[in-house]
Short mmCIF file of C-alpha atoms in Angstrom, two decimals:
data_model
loop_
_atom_site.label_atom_id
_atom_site.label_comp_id
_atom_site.label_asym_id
_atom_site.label_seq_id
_atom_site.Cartn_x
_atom_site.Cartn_y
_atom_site.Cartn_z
CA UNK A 1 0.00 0.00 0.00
CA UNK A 2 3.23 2.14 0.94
CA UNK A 3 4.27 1.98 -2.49
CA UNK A 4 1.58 2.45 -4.05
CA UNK A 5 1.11 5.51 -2.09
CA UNK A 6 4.68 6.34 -3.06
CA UNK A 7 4.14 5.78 -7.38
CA UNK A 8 0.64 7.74 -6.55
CA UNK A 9 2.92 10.98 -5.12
CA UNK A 10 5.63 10.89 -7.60
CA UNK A 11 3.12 10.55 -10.74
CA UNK A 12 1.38 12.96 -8.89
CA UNK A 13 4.45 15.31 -8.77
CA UNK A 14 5.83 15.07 -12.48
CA UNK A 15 2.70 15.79 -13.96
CA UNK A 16 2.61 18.71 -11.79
CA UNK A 17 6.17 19.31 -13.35
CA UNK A 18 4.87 19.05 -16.83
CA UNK A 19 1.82 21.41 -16.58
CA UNK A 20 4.55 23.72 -14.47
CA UNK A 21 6.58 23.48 -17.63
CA UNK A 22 4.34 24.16 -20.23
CA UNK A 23 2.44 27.08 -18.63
CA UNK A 24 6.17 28.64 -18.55
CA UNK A 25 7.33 27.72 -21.82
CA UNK A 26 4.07 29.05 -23.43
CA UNK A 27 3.97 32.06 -21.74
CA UNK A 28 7.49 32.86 -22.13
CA UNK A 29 6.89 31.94 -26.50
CA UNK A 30 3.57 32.52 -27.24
CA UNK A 31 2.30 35.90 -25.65
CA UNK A 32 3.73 39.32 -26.34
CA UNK A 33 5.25 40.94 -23.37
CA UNK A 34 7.55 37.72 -22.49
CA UNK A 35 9.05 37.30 -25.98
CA UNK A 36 11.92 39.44 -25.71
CA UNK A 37 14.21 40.48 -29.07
CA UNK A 38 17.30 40.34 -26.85
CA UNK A 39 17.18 36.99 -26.23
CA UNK A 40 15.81 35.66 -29.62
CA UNK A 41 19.08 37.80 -30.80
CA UNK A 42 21.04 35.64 -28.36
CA UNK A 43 19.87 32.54 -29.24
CA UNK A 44 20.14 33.18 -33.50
CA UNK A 45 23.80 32.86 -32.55
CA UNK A 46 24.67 35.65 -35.19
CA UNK A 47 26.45 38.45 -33.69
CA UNK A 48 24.81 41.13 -35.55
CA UNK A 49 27.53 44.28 -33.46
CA UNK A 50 29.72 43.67 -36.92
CA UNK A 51 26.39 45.00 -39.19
CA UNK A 52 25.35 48.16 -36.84
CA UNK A 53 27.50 50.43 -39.12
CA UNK A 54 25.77 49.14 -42.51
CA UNK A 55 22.73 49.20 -40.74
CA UNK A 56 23.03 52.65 -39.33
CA UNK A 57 24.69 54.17 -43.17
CA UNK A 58 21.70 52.24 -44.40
CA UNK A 59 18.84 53.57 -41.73
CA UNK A 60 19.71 57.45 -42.39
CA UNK A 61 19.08 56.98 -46.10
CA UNK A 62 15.62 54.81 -45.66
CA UNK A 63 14.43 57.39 -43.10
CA UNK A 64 15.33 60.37 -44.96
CA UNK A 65 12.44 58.95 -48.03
CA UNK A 66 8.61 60.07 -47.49
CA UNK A 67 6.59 57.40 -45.81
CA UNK A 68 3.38 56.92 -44.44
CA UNK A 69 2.21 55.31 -41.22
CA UNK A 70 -0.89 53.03 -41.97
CA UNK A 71 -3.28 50.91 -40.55
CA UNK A 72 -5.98 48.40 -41.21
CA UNK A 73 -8.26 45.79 -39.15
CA UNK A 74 -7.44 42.00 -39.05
CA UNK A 75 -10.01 39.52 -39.32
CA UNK A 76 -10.13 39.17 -35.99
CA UNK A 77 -10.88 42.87 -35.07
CA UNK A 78 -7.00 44.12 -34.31
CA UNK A 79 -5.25 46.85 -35.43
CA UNK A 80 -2.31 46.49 -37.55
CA UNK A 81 0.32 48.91 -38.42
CA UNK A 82 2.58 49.28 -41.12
CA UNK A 83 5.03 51.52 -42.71
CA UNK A 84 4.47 52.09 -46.39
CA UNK A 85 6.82 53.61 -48.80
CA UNK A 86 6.47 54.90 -52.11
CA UNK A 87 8.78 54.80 -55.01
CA UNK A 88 12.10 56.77 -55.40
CA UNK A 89 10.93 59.76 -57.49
CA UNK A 90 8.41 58.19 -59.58
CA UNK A 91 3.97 58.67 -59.25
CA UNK A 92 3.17 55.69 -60.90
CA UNK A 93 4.20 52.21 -58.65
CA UNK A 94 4.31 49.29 -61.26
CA UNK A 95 5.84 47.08 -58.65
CA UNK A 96 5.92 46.68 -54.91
CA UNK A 97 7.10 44.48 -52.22
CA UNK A 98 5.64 43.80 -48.81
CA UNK A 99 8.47 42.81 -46.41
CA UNK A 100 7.34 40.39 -43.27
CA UNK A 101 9.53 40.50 -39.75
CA UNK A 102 10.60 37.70 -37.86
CA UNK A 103 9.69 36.63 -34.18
CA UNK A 104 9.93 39.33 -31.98
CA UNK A 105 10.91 42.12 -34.86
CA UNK A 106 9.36 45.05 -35.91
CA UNK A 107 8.72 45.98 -39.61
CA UNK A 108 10.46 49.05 -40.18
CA UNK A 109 13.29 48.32 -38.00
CA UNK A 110 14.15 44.88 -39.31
CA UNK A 111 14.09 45.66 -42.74
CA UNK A 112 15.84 49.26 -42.89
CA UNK A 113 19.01 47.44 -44.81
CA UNK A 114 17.17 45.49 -47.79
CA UNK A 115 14.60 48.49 -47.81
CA UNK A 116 17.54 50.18 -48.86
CA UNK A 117 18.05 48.00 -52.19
CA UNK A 118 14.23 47.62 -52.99
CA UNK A 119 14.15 51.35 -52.78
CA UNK A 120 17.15 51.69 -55.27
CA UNK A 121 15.53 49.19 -57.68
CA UNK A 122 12.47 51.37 -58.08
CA UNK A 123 9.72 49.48 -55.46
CA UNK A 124 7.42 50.62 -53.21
CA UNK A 125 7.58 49.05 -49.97
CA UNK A 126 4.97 48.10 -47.46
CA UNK A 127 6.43 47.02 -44.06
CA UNK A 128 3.88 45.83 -41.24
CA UNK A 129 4.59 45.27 -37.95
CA UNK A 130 3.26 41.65 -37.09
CA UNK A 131 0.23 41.06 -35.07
CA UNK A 132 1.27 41.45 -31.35
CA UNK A 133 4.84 43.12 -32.52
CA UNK A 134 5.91 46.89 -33.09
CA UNK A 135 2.58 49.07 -32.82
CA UNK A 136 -0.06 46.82 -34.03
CA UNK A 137 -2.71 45.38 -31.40
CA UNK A 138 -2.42 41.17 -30.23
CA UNK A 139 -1.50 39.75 -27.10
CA UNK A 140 -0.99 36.09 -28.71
CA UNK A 141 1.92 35.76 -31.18
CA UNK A 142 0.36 34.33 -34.94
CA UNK A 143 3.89 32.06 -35.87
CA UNK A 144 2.75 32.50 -39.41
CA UNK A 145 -0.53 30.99 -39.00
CA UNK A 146 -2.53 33.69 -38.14
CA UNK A 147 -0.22 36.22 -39.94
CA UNK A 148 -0.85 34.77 -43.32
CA UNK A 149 -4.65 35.75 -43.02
CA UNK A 150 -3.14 39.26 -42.10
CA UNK A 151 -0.69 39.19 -45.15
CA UNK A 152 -3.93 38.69 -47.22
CA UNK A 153 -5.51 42.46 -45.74
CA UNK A 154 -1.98 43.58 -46.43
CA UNK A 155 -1.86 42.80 -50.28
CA UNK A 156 -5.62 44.04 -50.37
CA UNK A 157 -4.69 47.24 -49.08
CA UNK A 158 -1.58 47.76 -51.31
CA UNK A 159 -3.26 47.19 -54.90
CA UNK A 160 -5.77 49.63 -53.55
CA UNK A 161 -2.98 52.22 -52.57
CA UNK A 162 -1.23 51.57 -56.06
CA UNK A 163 -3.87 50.29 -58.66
CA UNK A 164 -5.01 46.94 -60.04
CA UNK A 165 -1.75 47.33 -62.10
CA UNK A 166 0.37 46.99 -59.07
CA UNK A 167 2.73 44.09 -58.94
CA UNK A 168 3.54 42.51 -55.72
CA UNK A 169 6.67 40.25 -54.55
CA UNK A 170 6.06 38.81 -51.15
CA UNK A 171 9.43 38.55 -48.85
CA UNK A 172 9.67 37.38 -45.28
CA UNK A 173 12.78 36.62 -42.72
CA UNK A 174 12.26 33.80 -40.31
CA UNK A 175 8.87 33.97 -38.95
CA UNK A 176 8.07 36.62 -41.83
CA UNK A 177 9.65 33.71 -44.30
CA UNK A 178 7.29 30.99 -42.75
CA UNK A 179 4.26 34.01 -43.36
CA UNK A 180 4.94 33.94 -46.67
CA UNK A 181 5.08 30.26 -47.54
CA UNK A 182 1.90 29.53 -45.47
CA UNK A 183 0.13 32.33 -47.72
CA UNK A 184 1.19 30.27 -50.75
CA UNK A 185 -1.79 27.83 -50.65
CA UNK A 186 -4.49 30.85 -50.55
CA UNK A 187 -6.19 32.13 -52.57
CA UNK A 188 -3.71 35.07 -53.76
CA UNK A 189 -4.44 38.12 -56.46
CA UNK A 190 -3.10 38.15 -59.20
CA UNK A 191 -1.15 40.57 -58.43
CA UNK A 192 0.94 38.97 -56.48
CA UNK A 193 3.65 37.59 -58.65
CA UNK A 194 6.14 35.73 -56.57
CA UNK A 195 7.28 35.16 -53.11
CA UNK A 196 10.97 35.44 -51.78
CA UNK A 197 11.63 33.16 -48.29
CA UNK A 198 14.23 33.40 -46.16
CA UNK A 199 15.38 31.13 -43.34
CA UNK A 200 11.64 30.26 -42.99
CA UNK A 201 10.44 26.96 -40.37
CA UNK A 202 8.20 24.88 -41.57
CA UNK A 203 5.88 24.91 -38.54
CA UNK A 204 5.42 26.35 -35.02
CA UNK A 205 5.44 22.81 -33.45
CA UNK A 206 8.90 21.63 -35.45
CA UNK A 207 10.97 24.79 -34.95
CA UNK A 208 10.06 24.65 -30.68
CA UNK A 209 10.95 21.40 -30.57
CA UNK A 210 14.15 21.47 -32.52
CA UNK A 211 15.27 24.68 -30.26
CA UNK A 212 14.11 22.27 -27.06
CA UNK A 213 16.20 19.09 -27.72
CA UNK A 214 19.42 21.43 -29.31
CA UNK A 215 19.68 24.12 -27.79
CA UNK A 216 18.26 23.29 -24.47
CA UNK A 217 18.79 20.16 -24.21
CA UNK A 218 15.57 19.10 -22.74
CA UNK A 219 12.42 16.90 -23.89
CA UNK A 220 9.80 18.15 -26.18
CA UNK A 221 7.11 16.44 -24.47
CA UNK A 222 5.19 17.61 -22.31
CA UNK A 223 5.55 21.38 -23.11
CA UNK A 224 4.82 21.86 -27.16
CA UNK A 225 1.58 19.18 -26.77
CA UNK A 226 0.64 21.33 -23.67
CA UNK A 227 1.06 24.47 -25.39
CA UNK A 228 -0.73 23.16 -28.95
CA UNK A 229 -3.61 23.09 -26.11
CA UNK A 230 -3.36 25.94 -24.35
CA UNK A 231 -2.76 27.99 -28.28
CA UNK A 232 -5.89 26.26 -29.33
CA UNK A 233 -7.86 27.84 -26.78
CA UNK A 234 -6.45 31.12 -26.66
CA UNK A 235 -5.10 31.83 -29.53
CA UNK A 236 -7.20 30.18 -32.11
CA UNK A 237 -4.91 27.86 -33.89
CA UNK A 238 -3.06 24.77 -33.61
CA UNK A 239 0.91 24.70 -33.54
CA UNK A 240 1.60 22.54 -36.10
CA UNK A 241 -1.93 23.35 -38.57
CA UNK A 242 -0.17 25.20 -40.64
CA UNK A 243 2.93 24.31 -41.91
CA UNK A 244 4.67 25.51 -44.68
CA UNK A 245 5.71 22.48 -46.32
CA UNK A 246 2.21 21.20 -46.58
CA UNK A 247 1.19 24.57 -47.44
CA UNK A 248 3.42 25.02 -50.44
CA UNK A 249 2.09 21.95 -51.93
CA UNK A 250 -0.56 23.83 -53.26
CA UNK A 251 1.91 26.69 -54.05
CA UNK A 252 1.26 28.41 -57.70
CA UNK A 253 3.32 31.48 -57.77
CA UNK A 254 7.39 31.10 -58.37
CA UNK A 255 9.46 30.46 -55.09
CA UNK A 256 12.88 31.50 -54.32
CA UNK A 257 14.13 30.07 -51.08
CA UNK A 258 17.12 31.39 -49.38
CA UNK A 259 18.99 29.94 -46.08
CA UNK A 260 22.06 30.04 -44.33
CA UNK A 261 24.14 27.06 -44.23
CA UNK A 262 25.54 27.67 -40.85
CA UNK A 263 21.75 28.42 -39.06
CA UNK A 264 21.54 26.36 -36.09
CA UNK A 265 18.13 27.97 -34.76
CA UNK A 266 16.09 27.12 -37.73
CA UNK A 267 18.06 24.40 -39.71
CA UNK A 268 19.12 24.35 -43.01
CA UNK A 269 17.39 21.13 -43.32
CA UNK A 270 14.14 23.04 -42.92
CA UNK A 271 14.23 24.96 -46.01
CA UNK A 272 15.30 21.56 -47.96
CA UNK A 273 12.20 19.99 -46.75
CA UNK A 274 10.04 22.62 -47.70
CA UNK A 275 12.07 23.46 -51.08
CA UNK A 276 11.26 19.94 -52.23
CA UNK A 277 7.43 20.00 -51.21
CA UNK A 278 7.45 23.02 -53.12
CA UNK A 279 4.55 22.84 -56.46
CA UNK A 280 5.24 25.92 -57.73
CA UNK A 281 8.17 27.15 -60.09
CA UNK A 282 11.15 27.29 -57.29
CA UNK A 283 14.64 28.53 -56.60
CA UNK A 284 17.48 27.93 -53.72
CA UNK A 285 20.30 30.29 -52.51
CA UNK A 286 22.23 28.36 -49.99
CA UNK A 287 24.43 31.11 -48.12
CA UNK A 288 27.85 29.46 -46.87
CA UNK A 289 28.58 29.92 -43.18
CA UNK A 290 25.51 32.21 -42.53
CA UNK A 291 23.42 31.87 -38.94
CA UNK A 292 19.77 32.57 -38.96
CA UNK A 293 18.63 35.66 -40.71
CA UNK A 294 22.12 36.55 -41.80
CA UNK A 295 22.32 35.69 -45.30
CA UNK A 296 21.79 39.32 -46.57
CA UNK A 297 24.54 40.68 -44.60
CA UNK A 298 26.92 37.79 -44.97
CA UNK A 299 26.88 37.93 -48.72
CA UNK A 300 25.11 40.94 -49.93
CA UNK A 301 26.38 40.69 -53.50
CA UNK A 302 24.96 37.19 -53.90
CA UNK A 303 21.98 37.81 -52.08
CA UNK A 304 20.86 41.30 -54.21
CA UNK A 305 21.84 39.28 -57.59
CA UNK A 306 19.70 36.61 -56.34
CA UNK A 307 16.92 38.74 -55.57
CA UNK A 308 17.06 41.20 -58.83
CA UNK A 309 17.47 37.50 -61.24
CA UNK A 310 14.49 36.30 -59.40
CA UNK A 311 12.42 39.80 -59.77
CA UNK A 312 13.25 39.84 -63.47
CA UNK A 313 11.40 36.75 -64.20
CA UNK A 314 8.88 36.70 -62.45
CA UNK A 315 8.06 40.88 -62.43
CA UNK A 316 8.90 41.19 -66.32
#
């Protein structure tokens, strides 16, 4: 009876453990305030002090073009915010791009370096802060799955700022890159000519439990099938519903995929997977030796030929 008393207390006690667990890794993941940028910097494992110069040469120029502060209304009632940018000197936009953050980013902010080359090639940029990042409204983090309903108000609003002409290159970093692949299988304008990816995960679910058994070194059960729960009832979606290489299975619109070869927070492997599920016309830009979200800055030149090749065809 002793020992049964004894298995009773200690079951008793790591369950307790595991709902202990979950509650803290979901609320230090999933909501808004807890997710901090320093330590999703930290644990990217690029050291990003060597690219503050180029960023800040970079930042005066962007900052010194007109732009507009805009807004619009999700779905789901919140307000979004985004910085949009017309073109260098010229009325009429024929072509645009809509830049998506990564986890804990902010639009403007994370994309002041490459807004710097879209600008130069003649785009208009639209650069929204991510549902419960930078100034627009959410307490629970979308991980692509939400967001990709938001990128759809996004591309609405932008062929109504620039015409039914307008045409539209989607590009996301990260969590922006995973945003972009999950919006492949929608139902997308026509507008919208091709999408650019880089460093994306394929879904919620795979990338916290690769960072869990890697990085951490602890077990992915009980805390990402806790938190699928807990997301399900708060947040309104399931951490692994949408991923992105199911999603671009039903991709139509050209692909280019880019990834550093040297990311150990969302593997290289990631992008392979998702590159081969891929339906639609696709391209892959492996970056030698770059960590997550560095590819730009570790080879620019590559990267911007890359970019303007892939533009070309699909843009005209």
């Amino acid at each position: 009876m002793g020992a049964l008393k004894n298995i009773a207390a200690a079951t008793g006690l790591f369950a307790a453990a595991g709902i202990g667990e979950t509650v803290y890794f979901y609320n230090r993941t999933m909501k808004r305030n807890n997710a901090k940028t320093e330590r999703t910097m930290k644990m990217s494992g690029t050291d990003w002090s060597k690219y503050f110069p180029l960023m800040e040469e970079r930042k005066d120029f962007v900052l010194d073009q007109p732009y507009n502060e805009v807004y619009i209304t999700s779905f789901d009632g919140l307000k979004l915010h985004a910085a949009y940018f017309p073109p260098i000197n010229d009325s009429e936009v024929k072509k645009a791009v809509i830049c998506f953050h990564g986890y804990t980013g902010e639009g403007l902010s994370n994309h002041v370096a490459i807004a710097d080359y879209f600008l130069k090639q003649g785009y208009a940029i639209l650069l929204p802060d991510a549902r419960a990042h930078g100034e627009s409204e959410g307490e629970y983090i979308g991980f692509g799955c939400l967001d990709r309903k938001d990128a759809l108000e996004w591309i609405d609003w932008l062929i109504d700022k620039c015409g039914k002409d307008v045409k539209i290159m989607l590009h996301g970093t990260s969590m922006g890159g995973a945003t972009v692949l999950m919006t492949s299988s929608l139902d997308l304008p026509d507008n919208v000519k091709g999408i650019v990816s880089d460093c994306a995960f394929t879904s919620p679910k795979e990338v916290f439990t690769h960072v869990l058994n890697n990085m951490y070194h602890l077990p992915a059960f009980p805390a990402i099938q806790g938190a699928d729960l807990i997301n399900k009832k708060l947040a309104g979606y399931g951490m692994d519903e949408c991923n992105a290489k199911r999603e671009v299975q039903k991709a139509k619109v050209p692909i280019l995929f880019i990834h550093g070869s040297a990311d150990t927070f969302v593997p290289c492997s990631m992008c392979d997977e998702i590159y081969d599920n891929c339906a639609s016309p696709k391209r892959k830009l492996i970056i030698e030796g770059a960590s997550h979200a560095e590819s730009y800055y570790k080879d620019m030149e590559t990267y911007e030929k890359a970019l303007t090749e892939f533009a070309e065809e699909i843009l005209g």
